[in-house]
GROMACS .gro file of C-alpha atoms in nm:
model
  289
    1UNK     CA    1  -0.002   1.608  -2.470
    2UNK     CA    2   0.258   1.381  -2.301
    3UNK     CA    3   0.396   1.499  -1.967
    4UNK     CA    4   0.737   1.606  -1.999
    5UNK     CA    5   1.039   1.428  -1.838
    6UNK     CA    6   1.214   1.660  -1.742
    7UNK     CA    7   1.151   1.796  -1.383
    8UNK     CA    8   0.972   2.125  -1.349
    9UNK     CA    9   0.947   2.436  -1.182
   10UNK     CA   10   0.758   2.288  -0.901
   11UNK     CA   11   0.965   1.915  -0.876
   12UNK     CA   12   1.323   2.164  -0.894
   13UNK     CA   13   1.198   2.447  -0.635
   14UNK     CA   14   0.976   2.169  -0.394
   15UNK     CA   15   0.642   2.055  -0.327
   16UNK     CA   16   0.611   2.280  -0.073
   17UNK     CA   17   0.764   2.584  -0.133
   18UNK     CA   18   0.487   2.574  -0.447
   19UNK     CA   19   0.225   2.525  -0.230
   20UNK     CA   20   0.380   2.818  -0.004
   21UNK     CA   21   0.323   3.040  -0.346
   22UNK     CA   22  -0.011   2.956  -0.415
   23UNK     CA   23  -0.153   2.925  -0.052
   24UNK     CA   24  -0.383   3.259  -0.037
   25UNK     CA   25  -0.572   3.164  -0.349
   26UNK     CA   26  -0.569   2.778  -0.298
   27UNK     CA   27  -0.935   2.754  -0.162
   28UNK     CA   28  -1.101   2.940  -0.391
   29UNK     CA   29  -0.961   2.718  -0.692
   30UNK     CA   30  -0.991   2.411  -0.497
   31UNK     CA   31  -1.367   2.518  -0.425
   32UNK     CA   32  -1.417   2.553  -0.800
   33UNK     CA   33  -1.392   2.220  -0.829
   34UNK     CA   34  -1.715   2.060  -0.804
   35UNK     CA   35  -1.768   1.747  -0.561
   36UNK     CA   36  -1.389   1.854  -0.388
   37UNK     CA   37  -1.501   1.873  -0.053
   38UNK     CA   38  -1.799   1.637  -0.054
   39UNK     CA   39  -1.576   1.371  -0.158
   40UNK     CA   40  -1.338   1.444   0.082
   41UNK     CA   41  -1.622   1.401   0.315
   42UNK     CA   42  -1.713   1.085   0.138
   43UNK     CA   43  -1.366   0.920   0.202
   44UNK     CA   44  -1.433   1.009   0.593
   45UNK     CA   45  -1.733   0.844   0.619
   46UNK     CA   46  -1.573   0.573   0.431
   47UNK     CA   47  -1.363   0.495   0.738
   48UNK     CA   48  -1.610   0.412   0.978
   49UNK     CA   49  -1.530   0.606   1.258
   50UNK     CA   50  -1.788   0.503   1.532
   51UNK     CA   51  -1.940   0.702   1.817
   52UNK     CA   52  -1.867   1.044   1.644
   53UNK     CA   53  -1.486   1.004   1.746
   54UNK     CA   54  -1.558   1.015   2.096
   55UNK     CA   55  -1.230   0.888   2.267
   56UNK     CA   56  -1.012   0.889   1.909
   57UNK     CA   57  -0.732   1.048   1.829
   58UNK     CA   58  -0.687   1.139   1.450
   59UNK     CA   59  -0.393   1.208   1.223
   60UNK     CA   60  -0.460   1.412   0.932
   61UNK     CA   61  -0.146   1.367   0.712
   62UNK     CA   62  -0.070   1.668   0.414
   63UNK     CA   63  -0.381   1.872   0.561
   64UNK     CA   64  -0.301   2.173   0.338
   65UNK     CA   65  -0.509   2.443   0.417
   66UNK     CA   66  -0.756   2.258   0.625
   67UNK     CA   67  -1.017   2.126   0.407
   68UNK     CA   68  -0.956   1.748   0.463
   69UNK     CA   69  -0.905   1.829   0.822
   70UNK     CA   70  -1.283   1.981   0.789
   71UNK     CA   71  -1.380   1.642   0.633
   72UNK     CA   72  -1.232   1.408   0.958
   73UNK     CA   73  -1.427   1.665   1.182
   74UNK     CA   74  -1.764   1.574   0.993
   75UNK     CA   75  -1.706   1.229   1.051
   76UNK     CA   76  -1.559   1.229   1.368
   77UNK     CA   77  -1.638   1.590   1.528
   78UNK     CA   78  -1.573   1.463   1.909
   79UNK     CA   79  -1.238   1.282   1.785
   80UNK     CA   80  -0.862   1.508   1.904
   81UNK     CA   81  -0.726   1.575   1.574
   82UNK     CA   82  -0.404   1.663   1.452
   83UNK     CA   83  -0.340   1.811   1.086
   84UNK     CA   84   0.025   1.802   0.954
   85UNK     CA   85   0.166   1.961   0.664
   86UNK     CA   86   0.536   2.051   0.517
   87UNK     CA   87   0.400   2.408   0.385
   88UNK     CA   88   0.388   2.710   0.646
   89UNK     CA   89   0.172   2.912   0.425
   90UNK     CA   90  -0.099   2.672   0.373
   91UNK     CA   91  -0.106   2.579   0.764
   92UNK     CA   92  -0.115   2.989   0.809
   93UNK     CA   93  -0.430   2.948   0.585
   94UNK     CA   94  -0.585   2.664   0.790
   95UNK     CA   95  -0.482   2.800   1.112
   96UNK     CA   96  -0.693   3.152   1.031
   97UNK     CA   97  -0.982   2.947   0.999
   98UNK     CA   98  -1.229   2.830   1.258
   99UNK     CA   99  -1.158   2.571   1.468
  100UNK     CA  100  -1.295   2.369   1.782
  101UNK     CA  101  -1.062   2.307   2.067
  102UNK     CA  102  -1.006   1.937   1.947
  103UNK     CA  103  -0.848   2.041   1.641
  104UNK     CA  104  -0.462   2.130   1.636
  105UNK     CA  105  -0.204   2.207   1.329
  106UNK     CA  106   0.155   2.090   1.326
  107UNK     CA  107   0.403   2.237   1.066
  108UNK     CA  108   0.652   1.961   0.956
  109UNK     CA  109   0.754   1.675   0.698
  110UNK     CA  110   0.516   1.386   0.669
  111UNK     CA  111   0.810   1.159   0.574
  112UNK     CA  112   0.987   1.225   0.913
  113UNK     CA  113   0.698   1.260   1.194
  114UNK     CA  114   0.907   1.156   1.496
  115UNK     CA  115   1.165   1.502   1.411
  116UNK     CA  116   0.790   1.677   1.398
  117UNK     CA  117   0.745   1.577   1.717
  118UNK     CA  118   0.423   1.354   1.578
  119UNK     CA  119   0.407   1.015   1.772
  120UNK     CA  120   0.098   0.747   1.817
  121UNK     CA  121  -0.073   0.565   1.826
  122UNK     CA  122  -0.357   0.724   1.614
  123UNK     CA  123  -0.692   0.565   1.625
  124UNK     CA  124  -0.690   0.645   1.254
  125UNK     CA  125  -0.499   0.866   0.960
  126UNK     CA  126  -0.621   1.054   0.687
  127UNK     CA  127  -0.388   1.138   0.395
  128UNK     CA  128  -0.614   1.320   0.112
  129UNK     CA  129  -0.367   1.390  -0.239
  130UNK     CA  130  -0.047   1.345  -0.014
  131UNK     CA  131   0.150   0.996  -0.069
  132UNK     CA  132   0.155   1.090  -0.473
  133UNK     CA  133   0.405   1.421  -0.369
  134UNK     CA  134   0.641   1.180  -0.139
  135UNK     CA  135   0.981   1.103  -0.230
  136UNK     CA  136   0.995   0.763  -0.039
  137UNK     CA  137   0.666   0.688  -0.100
  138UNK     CA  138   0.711   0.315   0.119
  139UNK     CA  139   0.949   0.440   0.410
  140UNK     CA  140   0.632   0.693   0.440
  141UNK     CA  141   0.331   0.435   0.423
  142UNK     CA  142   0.569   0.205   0.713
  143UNK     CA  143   0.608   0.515   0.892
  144UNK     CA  144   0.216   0.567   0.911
  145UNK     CA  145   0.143   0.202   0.926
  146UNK     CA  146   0.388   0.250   1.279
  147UNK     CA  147   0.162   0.518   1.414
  148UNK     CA  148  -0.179   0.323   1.396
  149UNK     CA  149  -0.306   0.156   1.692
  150UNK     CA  150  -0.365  -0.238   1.594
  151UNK     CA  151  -0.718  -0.262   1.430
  152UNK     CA  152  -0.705   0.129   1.356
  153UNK     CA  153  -0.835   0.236   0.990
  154UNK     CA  154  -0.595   0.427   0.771
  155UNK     CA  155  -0.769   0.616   0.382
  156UNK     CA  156  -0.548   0.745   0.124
  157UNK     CA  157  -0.797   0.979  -0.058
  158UNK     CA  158  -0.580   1.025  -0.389
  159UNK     CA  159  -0.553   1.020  -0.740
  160UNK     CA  160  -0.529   0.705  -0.962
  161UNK     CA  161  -0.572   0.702  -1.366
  162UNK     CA  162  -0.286   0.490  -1.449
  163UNK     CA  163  -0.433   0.161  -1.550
  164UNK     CA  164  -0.746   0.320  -1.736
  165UNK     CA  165  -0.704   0.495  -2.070
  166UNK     CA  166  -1.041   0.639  -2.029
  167UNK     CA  167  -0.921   0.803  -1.692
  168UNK     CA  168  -0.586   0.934  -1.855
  169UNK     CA  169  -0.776   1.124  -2.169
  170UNK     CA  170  -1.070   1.264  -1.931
  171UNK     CA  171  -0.760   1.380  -1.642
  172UNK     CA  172  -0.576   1.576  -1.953
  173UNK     CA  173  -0.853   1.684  -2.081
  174UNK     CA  174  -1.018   1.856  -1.770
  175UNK     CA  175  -0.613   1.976  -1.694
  176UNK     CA  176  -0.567   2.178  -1.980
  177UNK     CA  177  -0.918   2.275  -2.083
  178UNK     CA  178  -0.987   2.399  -1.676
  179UNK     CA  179  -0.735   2.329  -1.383
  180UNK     CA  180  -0.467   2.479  -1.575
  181UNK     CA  181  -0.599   2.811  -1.728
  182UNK     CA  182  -0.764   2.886  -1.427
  183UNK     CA  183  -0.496   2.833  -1.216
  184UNK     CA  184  -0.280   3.064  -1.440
  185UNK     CA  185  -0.604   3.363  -1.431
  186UNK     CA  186  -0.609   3.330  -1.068
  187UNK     CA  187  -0.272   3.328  -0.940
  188UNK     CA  188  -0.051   3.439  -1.244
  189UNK     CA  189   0.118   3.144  -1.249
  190UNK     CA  190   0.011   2.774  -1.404
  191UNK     CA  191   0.324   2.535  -1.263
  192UNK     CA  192   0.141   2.415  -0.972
  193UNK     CA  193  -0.114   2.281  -1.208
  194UNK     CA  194   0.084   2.132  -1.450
  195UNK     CA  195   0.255   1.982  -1.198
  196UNK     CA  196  -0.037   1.840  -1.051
  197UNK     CA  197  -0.140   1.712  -1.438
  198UNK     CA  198   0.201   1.534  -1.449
  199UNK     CA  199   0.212   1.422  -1.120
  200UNK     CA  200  -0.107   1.235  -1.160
  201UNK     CA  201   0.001   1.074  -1.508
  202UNK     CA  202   0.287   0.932  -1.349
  203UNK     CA  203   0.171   0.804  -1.037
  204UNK     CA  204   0.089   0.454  -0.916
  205UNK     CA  205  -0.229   0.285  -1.082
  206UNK     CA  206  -0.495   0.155  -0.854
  207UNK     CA  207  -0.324  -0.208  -0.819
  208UNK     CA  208  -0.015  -0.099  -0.769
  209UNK     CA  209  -0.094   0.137  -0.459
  210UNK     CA  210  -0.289  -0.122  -0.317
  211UNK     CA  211   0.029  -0.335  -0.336
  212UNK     CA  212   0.235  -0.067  -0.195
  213UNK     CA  213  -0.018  -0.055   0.116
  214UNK     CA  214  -0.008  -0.436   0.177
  215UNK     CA  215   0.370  -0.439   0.143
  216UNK     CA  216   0.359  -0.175   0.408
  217UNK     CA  217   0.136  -0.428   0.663
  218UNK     CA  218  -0.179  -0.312   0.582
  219UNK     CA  219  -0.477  -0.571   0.520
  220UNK     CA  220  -0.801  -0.517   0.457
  221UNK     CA  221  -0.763  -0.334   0.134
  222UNK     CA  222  -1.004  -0.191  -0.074
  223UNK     CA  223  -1.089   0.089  -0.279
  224UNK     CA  224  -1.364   0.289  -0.402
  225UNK     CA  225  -1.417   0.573  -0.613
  226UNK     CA  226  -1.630   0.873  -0.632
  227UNK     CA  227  -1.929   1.049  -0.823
  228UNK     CA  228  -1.898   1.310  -1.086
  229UNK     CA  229  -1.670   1.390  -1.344
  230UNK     CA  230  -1.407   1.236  -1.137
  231UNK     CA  231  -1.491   0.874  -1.058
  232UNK     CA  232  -1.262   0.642  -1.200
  233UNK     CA  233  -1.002   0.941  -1.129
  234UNK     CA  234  -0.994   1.041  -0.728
  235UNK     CA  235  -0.993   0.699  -0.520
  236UNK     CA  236  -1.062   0.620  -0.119
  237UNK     CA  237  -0.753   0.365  -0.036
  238UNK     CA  238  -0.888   0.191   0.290
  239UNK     CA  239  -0.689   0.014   0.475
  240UNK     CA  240  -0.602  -0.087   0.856
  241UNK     CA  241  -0.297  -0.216   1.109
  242UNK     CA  242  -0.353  -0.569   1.179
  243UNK     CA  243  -0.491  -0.627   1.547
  244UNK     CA  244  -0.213  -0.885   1.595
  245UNK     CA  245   0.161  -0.903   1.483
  246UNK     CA  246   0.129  -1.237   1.307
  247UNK     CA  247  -0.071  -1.075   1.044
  248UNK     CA  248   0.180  -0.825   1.023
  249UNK     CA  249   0.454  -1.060   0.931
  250UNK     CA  250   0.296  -1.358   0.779
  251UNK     CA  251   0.075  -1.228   0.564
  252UNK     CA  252   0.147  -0.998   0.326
  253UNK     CA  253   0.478  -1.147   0.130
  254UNK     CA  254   0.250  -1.319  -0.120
  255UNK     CA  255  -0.066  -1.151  -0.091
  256UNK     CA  256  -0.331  -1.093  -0.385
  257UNK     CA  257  -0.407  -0.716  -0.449
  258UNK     CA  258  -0.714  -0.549  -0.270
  259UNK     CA  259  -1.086  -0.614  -0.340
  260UNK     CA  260  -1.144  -0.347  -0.566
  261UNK     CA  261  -1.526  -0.247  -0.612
  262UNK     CA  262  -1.501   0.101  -0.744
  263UNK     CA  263  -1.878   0.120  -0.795
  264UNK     CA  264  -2.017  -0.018  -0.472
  265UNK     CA  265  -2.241   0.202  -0.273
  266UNK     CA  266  -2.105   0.326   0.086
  267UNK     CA  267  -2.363   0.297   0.352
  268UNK     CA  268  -2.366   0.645   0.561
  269UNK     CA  269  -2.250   0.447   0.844
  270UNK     CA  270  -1.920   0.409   0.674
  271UNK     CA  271  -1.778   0.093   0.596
  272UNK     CA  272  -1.678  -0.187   0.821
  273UNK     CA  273  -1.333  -0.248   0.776
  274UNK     CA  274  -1.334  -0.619   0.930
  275UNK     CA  275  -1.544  -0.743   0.722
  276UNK     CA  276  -1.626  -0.638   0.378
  277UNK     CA  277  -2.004  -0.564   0.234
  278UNK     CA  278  -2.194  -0.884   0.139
  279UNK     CA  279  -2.032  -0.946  -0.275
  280UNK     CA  280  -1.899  -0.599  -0.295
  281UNK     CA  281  -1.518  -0.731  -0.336
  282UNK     CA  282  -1.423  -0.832  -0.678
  283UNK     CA  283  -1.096  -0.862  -0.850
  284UNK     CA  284  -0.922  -0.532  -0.976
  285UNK     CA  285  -0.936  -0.444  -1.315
  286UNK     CA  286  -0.649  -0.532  -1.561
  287UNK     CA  287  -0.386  -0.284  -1.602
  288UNK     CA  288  -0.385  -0.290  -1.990
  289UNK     CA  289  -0.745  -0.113  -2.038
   0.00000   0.00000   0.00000
């Protein structure tokens, strides 16, 4: 089944205000889904964030209802960090929750930080399913790239299935045999969920997020994907600020796409951004399979 072109209920009434709707039940569908939070936790490891985040200060961009926010404190569980997110219900969710003194919760839009009162530099960001729901999807990724201290790691944990056909049947598949009557069984309502089918179809492949990252000044690109039913599907985006300007603006106008090694292994450590695993990078795969 084709997604529609015509906006729906959730793209006419906003993002948000749908995620306002379905906040009290959004954990306990979310935590259906198996591998959800360990791969959130997988993507946070992925960063490398050394000394358990002693001295850091984190950015958790679209944080929802606090489960990717959970997933920086595993990694980083000495590191200040701030979750941000456009909905007030789902923030009301996270906020109920919880939570050390080093974690804090900011209600406002990720595409305008600086009206939010949200200003760096960040020692590193997190945005888990977040830069797929933007309107200006590359004002946003310059905006983040602004708030990261040079050298500092950024990971776009997100959805990709437009350059694989495989990903694309097994994404529908899963939406309308699962996702999408259990969303409408546990909250009386499906929209959010075929909204998220849609939005997936339609958003950026693999190769051409990677391109929107570099175009934004970030370098060290590479991606990875995760285990279960939804490898090839959910993706870690790592990426990080240049340590020096000159990288910022005389590298990227030309540049190649990321090393792509969807398969490699992640060592627990978390990868080292500066320098990639010994013949893990390899070029991405063609957008026509």
């Amino acid at each position: 089944m084709p997604p529609s072109s015509k906006p729906g209920p959730v793209e006419r009434g906003g993002v948000p205000r749908s995620f306002d709707a379905h906040a009290r039940t959004y954990d306990k569908l979310v935590g259906a889904n198996p591998g959800y939070h360990e791969h959130l936790r997988l993507t946070t490891r992925r960063m490398g964030l050394p000394n358990r985040g002693a001295g850091l200060r984190l950015l958790d961009l679209g944080c929802g209802t606090g489960a990717s926010t959970a997933a920086l404190l595993d990694s980083a569980p000495e590191a200040q960090i701030i979750g941000v997110d456009a909905s007030g219900e789902m923030l009301a969710q996270a906020r109920g929750k919880t939570w050390p003194p080093n974690v804090e919760f900011v209600h406002g839009n990720v595409e305008n930080l600086a009206m939010t009162g949200i200003t760096g530099p960040f020692d590193g960001i997190l945005a888990a399913y977040l830069v797929r729901n933007l309107v200006h999807r590359d004002a946003a990724l310059r905006q983040f790239h602004r708030l990261l201290r040079p050298g500092a790691p950024i990971a776009l944990h997100e959805y990709s299935v437009r350059d694989s056909l495989r990903s694309r049947a097994v994404w529908t598949t899963v939406c309308w045999g699962v996702i999408i009557p259990m969303g409408k069984i546990r909250t009386g309502s499906a929209d959010l969920y075929r909204y998220l089918w849609r939005s997936v179809l339609r958003f950026d492949g693999v190769e051409e997020l990677t391109r929107r990252m570099a175009a934004a000044g970030f370098e060290d690109l590479r991606v990875q994907t995760v285990p279960g039913w939804q490898q090839h599907i959910v993706h870690t985006f790592l990426g990080r600020r240049p340590a020096t300007e000159e990288l910022v603006t005389g590298r990227f106008g030309d540049a190649d796409p990321a090393h792509v090694d969807p398969d490699a292994a992640t060592p627990p450590e978390g990868i080292d951004l500066p320098t990639p695993p010994e013949g893990s990078a390899v070029t991405p795969p063609p957008t026509s399979t």
